[in-house]
PDB file of C-alpha atoms in Angstrom:
ATOM      1  CA  MET U1165      10.025  43.160 -25.565  1.00 58.00           C
ATOM      2  CA  THR U1166       6.667  40.950 -26.457  1.00 66.00           C
ATOM      3  CA  LYS U1167       4.753  39.013 -23.798  1.00 62.00           C
ATOM      4  CA  LYS U1168       6.276  36.030 -25.208  1.00 63.00           C
ATOM      5  CA  ASP U1169       9.860  36.969 -24.116  1.00 64.00           C
ATOM      6  CA  THR U1170       8.709  38.098 -20.567  1.00 64.00           C
ATOM      7  CA  ALA U1171       6.901  34.998 -19.891  1.00 62.00           C
ATOM      8  CA  LYS U1172      10.188  33.262 -21.008  1.00 61.00           C
ATOM      9  CA  LYS U1173      12.412  35.264 -18.773  1.00 61.00           C
ATOM     10  CA  THR U1174      10.208  34.431 -15.502  1.00 59.00           C
ATOM     11  CA  VAL U1175       9.997  30.953 -16.336  1.00 56.00           C
ATOM     12  CA  ALA U1176      13.614  30.904 -16.488  1.00 56.00           C
ATOM     13  CA  LYS U1177      14.065  32.762 -13.268  1.00 57.00           C
ATOM     14  CA  LEU U1178      11.784  30.318 -11.525  1.00 54.00           C
ATOM     15  CA  LYS U1179      13.994  27.150 -12.904  1.00 56.00           C
ATOM     16  CA  LYS U1180      17.117  29.011 -11.487  1.00 55.00           C
ATOM     17  CA  ASN U1181      15.882  29.232  -7.895  1.00 56.00           C
ATOM     18  CA  LYS U1182      16.143  25.667  -6.691  1.00 56.00           C
ATOM     19  CA  HIS U1183      13.687  25.935  -3.699  1.00 57.00           C
ATOM     20  CA  TYR U1184      10.869  27.394  -5.506  1.00 56.00           C
ATOM     21  CA  ARG U1185       7.478  25.557  -4.967  1.00 56.00           C
ATOM     22  CA  PRO U1186       4.197  27.193  -6.038  1.00 58.00           C
ATOM     23  CA  ALA U1187       2.033  28.556  -3.694  1.00 60.00           C
ATOM     24  CA  GLY U1188      -0.492  26.361  -2.234  1.00 60.00           C
ATOM     25  CA  LYS U1189       1.725  23.061  -2.156  1.00 61.00           C
ATOM     26  CA  LYS U1190       1.965  21.711   1.139  1.00 62.00           C
ATOM     27  CA  ARG U1191       5.015  19.686   1.040  1.00 65.00           C
ATOM     28  CA  GLU U1192       7.101  20.213   4.297  1.00 70.00           C
ATOM     29  CA  GLY U1193       6.802  21.668   7.610  1.00 74.00           C
ATOM     30  CA  ASN U1194       3.572  21.548   9.775  1.00 72.00           C
ATOM     31  CA  ALA U1195       1.262  22.333   6.515  1.00 72.00           C
ATOM     32  CA  ALA U1196       2.342  18.955   5.531  1.00 79.00           C
ATOM     33  CA  ARG U1197       2.173  17.271   8.656  1.00 88.00           C
ATOM     34  CA  TYR U1198      -1.126  18.108  10.210  1.00 89.00           C
ATOM     35  CA  MET U1199      -4.875  18.696   8.799  1.00 90.00           C
ATOM     36  CA  THR U1200      -7.617  20.260  10.376  1.00 92.00           C
ATOM     37  CA  ARG U1201     -11.017  17.823  11.187  1.00 94.00           C
ATOM     38  CA  SER U1202     -12.917  19.641   8.370  1.00 95.00           C
ATOM     39  CA  GLN U1203     -10.239  19.050   5.918  1.00 93.00           C
ATOM     40  CA  ALA U1204     -10.110  15.156   7.135  1.00 95.00           C
ATOM     41  CA  ILE U1205     -13.796  15.149   6.932  1.00 96.00           C
ATOM     42  CA  LYS U1206     -13.647  15.950   3.066  1.00 95.00           C
ATOM     43  CA  GLN U1207     -10.896  13.807   2.385  1.00 94.00           C
ATOM     44  CA  LEU U1208     -12.479  10.747   3.880  1.00 94.00           C
ATOM     45  CA  GLN U1209     -15.853  11.621   2.137  1.00 94.00           C
ATOM     46  CA  VAL U1210     -17.823  10.924   5.083  1.00 94.00           C
ATOM     47  CA  ASN U1211     -19.946  13.329   7.605  1.00 93.00           C
ATOM     48  CA  LEU U1212     -18.981  14.440  11.402  1.00 95.00           C
ATOM     49  CA  SER U1213     -20.631  11.279  13.099  1.00 94.00           C
ATOM     50  CA  VAL U1214     -19.461   8.787  10.998  1.00 94.00           C
ATOM     51  CA  PHE U1215     -15.766  10.368  11.267  1.00 96.00           C
ATOM     52  CA  ARG U1216     -15.832  10.328  14.989  1.00 96.00           C
ATOM     53  CA  LYS U1217     -17.079   6.980  15.208  1.00 94.00           C
ATOM     54  CA  LEU U1218     -14.225   5.743  13.010  1.00 94.00           C
ATOM     55  CA  CYS U1219     -11.777   7.983  15.198  1.00 94.00           C
ATOM     56  CA  ILE U1220     -12.796   5.979  18.552  1.00 93.00           C
ATOM     57  CA  LEU U1221     -12.792   2.790  16.862  1.00 92.00           C
ATOM     58  CA  LYS U1222      -9.269   3.095  15.271  1.00 92.00           C
ATOM     59  CA  GLY U1223      -7.722   4.678  18.254  1.00 90.00           C
ATOM     60  CA  VAL U1224      -6.893   8.286  16.525  1.00 93.00           C
ATOM     61  CA  PHE U1225      -6.764  11.287  18.395  1.00 93.00           C
ATOM     62  CA  PRO U1226      -6.535  14.932  17.587  1.00 94.00           C
ATOM     63  CA  ARG U1227      -3.111  16.282  18.070  1.00 90.00           C
ATOM     64  CA  GLU U1228      -1.551  19.734  18.913  1.00 88.00           C
ATOM     65  CA  PRO U1229       1.008  20.923  16.509  1.00 86.00           C
ATOM     66  CA  LYS U1230       3.836  23.089  17.480  1.00 84.00           C
ATOM     67  CA  LYS U1231       2.702  25.753  15.049  1.00 80.00           C
ATOM     68  CA  LYS U1232      -0.950  25.907  14.090  1.00 80.00           C
ATOM     69  CA  VAL U1233      -1.379  26.469  10.718  1.00 77.00           C
ATOM     70  CA  LYS U1234      -5.152  27.293  10.238  1.00 78.00           C
ATOM     71  CA  GLY U1235      -5.848  29.191  13.696  1.00 79.00           C
ATOM     72  CA  ASN U1236      -5.765  28.415  17.167  1.00 83.00           C
ATOM     73  CA  ASN U1237      -9.395  27.444  17.574  1.00 87.00           C
ATOM     74  CA  GLN U1238      -9.017  24.385  14.975  1.00 90.00           C
ATOM     75  CA  THR U1239      -8.829  20.346  15.850  1.00 92.00           C
ATOM     76  CA  TYR U1240      -5.907  18.919  14.050  1.00 92.00           C
ATOM     77  CA  TYR U1241      -5.249  15.328  13.230  1.00 93.00           C
ATOM     78  CA  HIS U1242      -2.095  13.865  11.816  1.00 93.00           C
ATOM     79  CA  VAL U1243      -1.831  13.231   8.365  1.00 92.00           C
ATOM     80  CA  LYS U1244      -0.675   9.763   8.516  1.00 93.00           C
ATOM     81  CA  ASP U1245      -3.600   8.991  10.975  1.00 94.00           C
ATOM     82  CA  ILE U1246      -6.141   9.830   8.427  1.00 94.00           C
ATOM     83  CA  ALA U1247      -4.442   7.782   6.052  1.00 93.00           C
ATOM     84  CA  PHE U1248      -4.675   4.921   8.736  1.00 92.00           C
ATOM     85  CA  ILE U1249      -8.131   5.675   8.394  1.00 94.00           C
ATOM     86  CA  GLN U1250      -8.689   5.796   4.729  1.00 93.00           C
ATOM     87  CA  HIS U1251      -7.344   2.452   3.973  1.00 93.00           C
ATOM     88  CA  ASP U1252      -9.295   0.853   6.476  1.00 91.00           C
ATOM     89  CA  PRO U1253     -12.403  -1.693   5.088  1.00 91.00           C
ATOM     90  CA  LEU U1254     -14.618  -0.476   8.109  1.00 92.00           C
ATOM     91  CA  LEU U1255     -14.917   3.101   6.231  1.00 93.00           C
ATOM     92  CA  GLU U1256     -16.155   1.358   3.413  1.00 92.00           C
ATOM     93  CA  LYS U1257     -18.784  -0.682   5.455  1.00 93.00           C
ATOM     94  CA  LEU U1258     -19.698   2.384   7.195  1.00 92.00           C
ATOM     95  CA  ARG U1259     -20.588   4.175   3.663  1.00 91.00           C
ATOM     96  CA  GLU U1260     -22.545   1.016   2.493  1.00 92.00           C
ATOM     97  CA  GLN U1261     -24.708   1.310   5.659  1.00 92.00           C
ATOM     98  CA  ARG U1262     -25.400   4.835   5.422  1.00 92.00           C
ATOM     99  CA  ALA U1263     -26.541   4.378   1.569  1.00 92.00           C
ATOM    100  CA  TYR U1264     -28.877   1.599   3.080  1.00 94.00           C
ATOM    101  CA  GLN U1265     -30.311   3.752   5.453  1.00 93.00           C
ATOM    102  CA  LYS U1266     -31.060   6.412   2.600  1.00 94.00           C
ATOM    103  CA  LYS U1267     -32.853   3.255   0.900  1.00 94.00           C
ATOM    104  CA  ILE U1268     -35.062   2.542   3.937  1.00 95.00           C
ATOM    105  CA  HIS U1269     -35.797   6.353   4.320  1.00 95.00           C
ATOM    106  CA  LYS U1270     -36.865   6.629   0.942  1.00 95.00           C
ATOM    107  CA  ALA U1271     -39.221   3.705   0.916  1.00 95.00           C
ATOM    108  CA  LEU U1272     -40.763   5.106   4.051  1.00 94.00           C
ATOM    109  CA  ALA U1273     -41.201   8.387   2.206  1.00 95.00           C
ATOM    110  CA  LYS U1274     -43.319   6.720  -0.329  1.00 94.00           C
ATOM    111  CA  LYS U1275     -45.204   4.836   2.356  1.00 94.00           C
ATOM    112  CA  ASN U1276     -44.014   1.437   1.106  1.00 94.00           C
ATOM    113  CA  GLU U1277     -43.683  -0.126   4.464  1.00 93.00           C
ATOM    114  CA  ASP U1278     -43.420  -3.842   3.240  1.00 94.00           C
ATOM    115  CA  LEU U1279     -40.434  -2.672   1.173  1.00 93.00           C
ATOM    116  CA  ALA U1280     -38.775  -1.149   4.227  1.00 94.00           C
ATOM    117  CA  THR U1281     -39.331  -3.762   6.323  1.00 94.00           C
ATOM    118  CA  ARG U1282     -37.716  -6.291   3.824  1.00 94.00           C
ATOM    119  CA  LEU U1283     -34.738  -3.971   3.671  1.00 92.00           C
ATOM    120  CA  ARG U1284     -34.208  -3.649   6.931  1.00 92.00           C
ATOM    121  CA  THR U1285     -34.079  -7.442   7.361  1.00 93.00           C
ATOM    122  CA  ARG U1286     -31.213  -7.567   4.963  1.00 92.00           C
ATOM    123  CA  GLU U1287     -29.437  -4.429   6.259  1.00 89.00           C
ATOM    124  CA  PRO U1288     -25.545  -4.861   6.157  1.00 86.00           C
ATOM    125  CA  SER U1289     -23.829  -5.002   9.331  1.00 86.00           C
ATOM    126  CA  TYR U1290     -20.153  -4.656  10.064  1.00 86.00           C
ATOM    127  CA  THR U1291     -17.905  -6.823  12.884  1.00 88.00           C
ATOM    128  CA  LEU U1292     -14.994  -5.430  14.865  1.00 86.00           C
ATOM    129  CA  ASP U1293     -13.142  -8.779  15.552  1.00 87.00           C
ATOM    130  CA  ARG U1294     -10.528  -7.476  12.958  1.00 88.00           C
ATOM    131  CA  LEU U1295     -10.329  -4.121  14.496  1.00 87.00           C
ATOM    132  CA  ILE U1296     -10.002  -5.623  17.924  1.00 85.00           C
ATOM    133  CA  ARG U1297      -7.212  -8.109  16.995  1.00 85.00           C
ATOM    134  CA  GLU U1298      -5.355  -5.243  15.536  1.00 85.00           C
ATOM    135  CA  ARG U1299      -5.338  -2.680  18.444  1.00 82.00           C
ATOM    136  CA  PHE U1300      -5.120  -5.512  20.912  1.00 79.00           C
ATOM    137  CA  VAL U1301      -2.601  -7.982  19.985  1.00 79.00           C
ATOM    138  CA  THR U1302      -2.250  -9.902  22.981  1.00 80.00           C
ATOM    139  CA  LEU U1303      -4.900 -10.947  25.685  1.00 76.00           C
ATOM    140  CA  ILE U1304      -3.151  -8.486  28.324  1.00 79.00           C
ATOM    141  CA  SER U1305      -2.983  -5.640  26.159  1.00 75.00           C
ATOM    142  CA  PRO U1306      -7.184  -4.698  26.654  1.00 72.00           C
ATOM    143  CA  LEU U1307      -6.427  -5.052  30.448  1.00 76.00           C
ATOM    144  CA  ASP U1308      -3.326  -2.521  30.232  1.00 78.00           C
ATOM    145  CA  ALA U1309      -5.602  -0.300  28.210  1.00 73.00           C
ATOM    146  CA  LEU U1310      -7.813   0.199  31.188  1.00 73.00           C
TER     147      LEU U1310
END
């Protein structure tokens, strides 16, 4: 028997088993529903401080899964909550703001203070009007939240 024949047999065995899933694929169960904070930060491509700010503004809180896949001392977030943050325009604004801060810092490091002051005057900002309307639809709902 050659290597080719044995490879064909293993592929045939895998095709017969209809519940086969390659190792590492998280498609069902708690592994698919929850992710750790570090996984969420990597997925959103932000640092911890920006992630915490986004979670507070969007009203996303860590959850306690029934079975903790990655261990007991981890913070877990629901995958849908992270997807909710990922599609928010505020995330892009915070990324732009961080990049702009780097520009200012670079100008100051090069001792170019007039460029730094010009950059500070044109610094991008964001408004939370849309976010407040999203979280509190009526005027009574923020009072209920208190």
